[in-house]
Short mmCIF file of C-alpha atoms in Angstrom, two decimals:
data_model
loop_
_atom_site.label_atom_id
_atom_site.label_comp_id
_atom_site.label_asym_id
_atom_site.label_seq_id
_atom_site.Cartn_x
_atom_site.Cartn_y
_atom_site.Cartn_z
CA MET A 1 150.80 150.53 126.00
CA PRO A 2 153.93 148.43 126.47
CA ARG A 3 154.95 146.20 123.63
CA PRO A 4 154.43 142.86 125.43
CA GLU A 5 150.89 143.89 126.22
CA VAL A 6 150.22 144.79 122.59
CA LEU A 7 151.64 141.47 121.47
CA GLU A 8 149.49 139.66 124.01
CA ARG A 9 146.36 141.51 122.83
CA ILE A 10 147.22 140.68 119.22
CA LYS A 11 147.66 137.02 120.15
CA THR A 12 144.38 137.09 122.04
CA ALA A 13 142.63 138.76 119.11
CA GLU A 14 144.13 136.21 116.69
CA SER A 15 143.08 133.38 118.97
CA GLU A 16 139.56 134.79 119.19
CA ALA A 17 139.50 135.21 115.42
CA ASP A 18 140.68 131.60 114.99
CA ASP A 19 137.94 130.47 117.39
CA ILE A 20 135.34 132.47 115.47
CA VAL A 21 136.54 131.01 112.14
CA ALA A 22 136.58 127.49 113.59
CA GLU A 23 133.11 127.98 115.03
CA ALA A 24 131.87 129.37 111.71
CA GLU A 25 133.38 126.41 109.84
CA ALA A 26 131.80 123.98 112.29
CA ASP A 27 128.48 125.78 111.93
CA ARG A 28 128.83 125.66 108.14
CA GLU A 29 129.58 121.93 108.22
CA GLU A 30 126.63 121.34 110.51
CA ARG A 31 124.34 123.33 108.21
CA ILE A 32 125.61 121.41 105.19
CA ALA A 33 125.00 118.12 106.99
CA ASP A 34 121.52 119.27 108.02
CA ALA A 35 120.76 120.36 104.45
CA ARG A 36 121.95 117.02 103.08
CA GLN A 37 119.83 115.17 105.63
CA GLU A 38 116.80 117.29 104.78
CA ALA A 39 117.40 116.74 101.05
CA GLU A 40 117.58 112.98 101.64
CA GLU A 41 114.35 113.06 103.64
CA ILE A 42 112.65 115.06 100.88
CA ARG A 43 113.93 112.59 98.25
CA GLN A 44 112.67 109.62 100.28
CA GLN A 45 109.30 111.29 100.81
CA ALA A 46 109.04 112.04 97.09
CA GLU A 47 109.86 108.43 96.24
CA GLU A 48 107.23 107.20 98.70
CA GLU A 49 104.63 109.57 97.26
CA ALA A 50 105.55 108.42 93.74
CA ARG A 51 105.13 104.77 94.78
CA GLU A 52 101.76 105.53 96.38
CA TYR A 53 100.62 107.44 93.28
CA GLU A 54 101.80 104.63 91.02
CA SER A 55 100.02 102.06 93.17
CA GLY A 56 96.81 104.09 93.21
CA ARG A 57 96.95 104.72 89.47
CA LEU A 58 97.60 101.03 88.84
CA GLU A 59 94.56 100.11 90.93
CA GLU A 60 92.45 102.65 89.01
CA ALA A 61 93.65 101.16 85.72
CA ARG A 62 92.78 97.66 86.91
CA GLU A 63 89.31 98.82 87.87
CA GLU A 64 88.84 100.50 84.48
CA ILE A 65 89.98 97.35 82.72
CA GLU A 66 87.62 95.22 84.80
CA GLU A 67 84.72 97.55 83.99
CA GLU A 68 85.55 97.35 80.29
CA ARG A 69 85.86 93.56 80.54
CA GLN A 70 82.47 93.30 82.19
CA ALA A 71 80.92 95.52 79.50
CA VAL A 72 82.45 93.37 76.74
CA LEU A 73 81.24 90.19 78.45
CA GLN A 74 77.73 91.62 78.81
CA GLU A 75 77.70 92.68 75.18
CA GLY A 76 78.93 89.24 74.12
CA GLU A 77 76.29 87.53 76.24
CA SER A 78 73.56 89.72 74.77
CA GLU A 79 74.79 88.95 71.25
CA ARG A 80 74.92 85.22 72.03
CA LYS A 81 71.34 85.27 73.30
CA ARG A 82 70.21 87.18 70.22
CA LEU A 83 71.90 84.67 67.92
CA ILE A 84 70.28 81.78 69.80
CA ARG A 85 66.85 83.44 69.50
CA ASP A 86 67.41 84.04 65.78
CA ALA A 87 68.60 80.47 65.25
CA GLU A 88 65.67 79.03 67.19
CA SER A 89 63.20 81.09 65.18
CA ASN A 90 64.79 79.78 61.97
CA VAL A 91 64.70 76.10 63.00
CA GLU A 92 61.12 75.57 61.79
CA GLU A 93 61.88 77.23 58.44
CA ALA A 94 65.06 75.17 58.09
CA VAL A 95 63.21 71.94 58.83
CA GLU A 96 60.49 72.82 56.29
CA TYR A 97 63.11 73.74 53.70
CA THR A 98 65.00 70.49 54.32
CA ILE A 99 61.79 68.42 54.02
CA ASP A 100 60.85 70.25 50.81
CA GLN A 101 64.30 69.63 49.35
CA PHE A 102 64.12 65.98 50.37
CA GLU A 103 60.67 65.55 48.86
CA GLU A 104 61.80 67.20 45.62
CA ALA A 105 64.80 64.88 45.47
CA VAL A 106 62.62 61.83 46.11
CA ASN A 107 60.06 62.94 43.52
CA ALA A 108 62.81 63.61 41.01
CA GLN A 109 64.07 60.06 41.36
CA THR A 110 60.64 58.50 40.68
#
């Protein structure tokens, strides 16, 4: 094979190799960009899921607190009613006791 032909084939092979390297580098850059984009999408999705979980958990906590509040209010109301009943049942005894004490005081003065 004549020398100019060999040189031309070498140049062609080098050019093809340069094209392959350039194409591989472009493909690599594209894959890196795609991977970064996918990572960003995954991060955003994870953040959204975290916000949704937080929101749901917060709502559950509010519901639990409201249930506890209602239970405490019911217990307080029951206790209040019991105290009123006890106080009302003691009114007659208290009146009698007060009258007895008054009468004793009046009798002691005479």
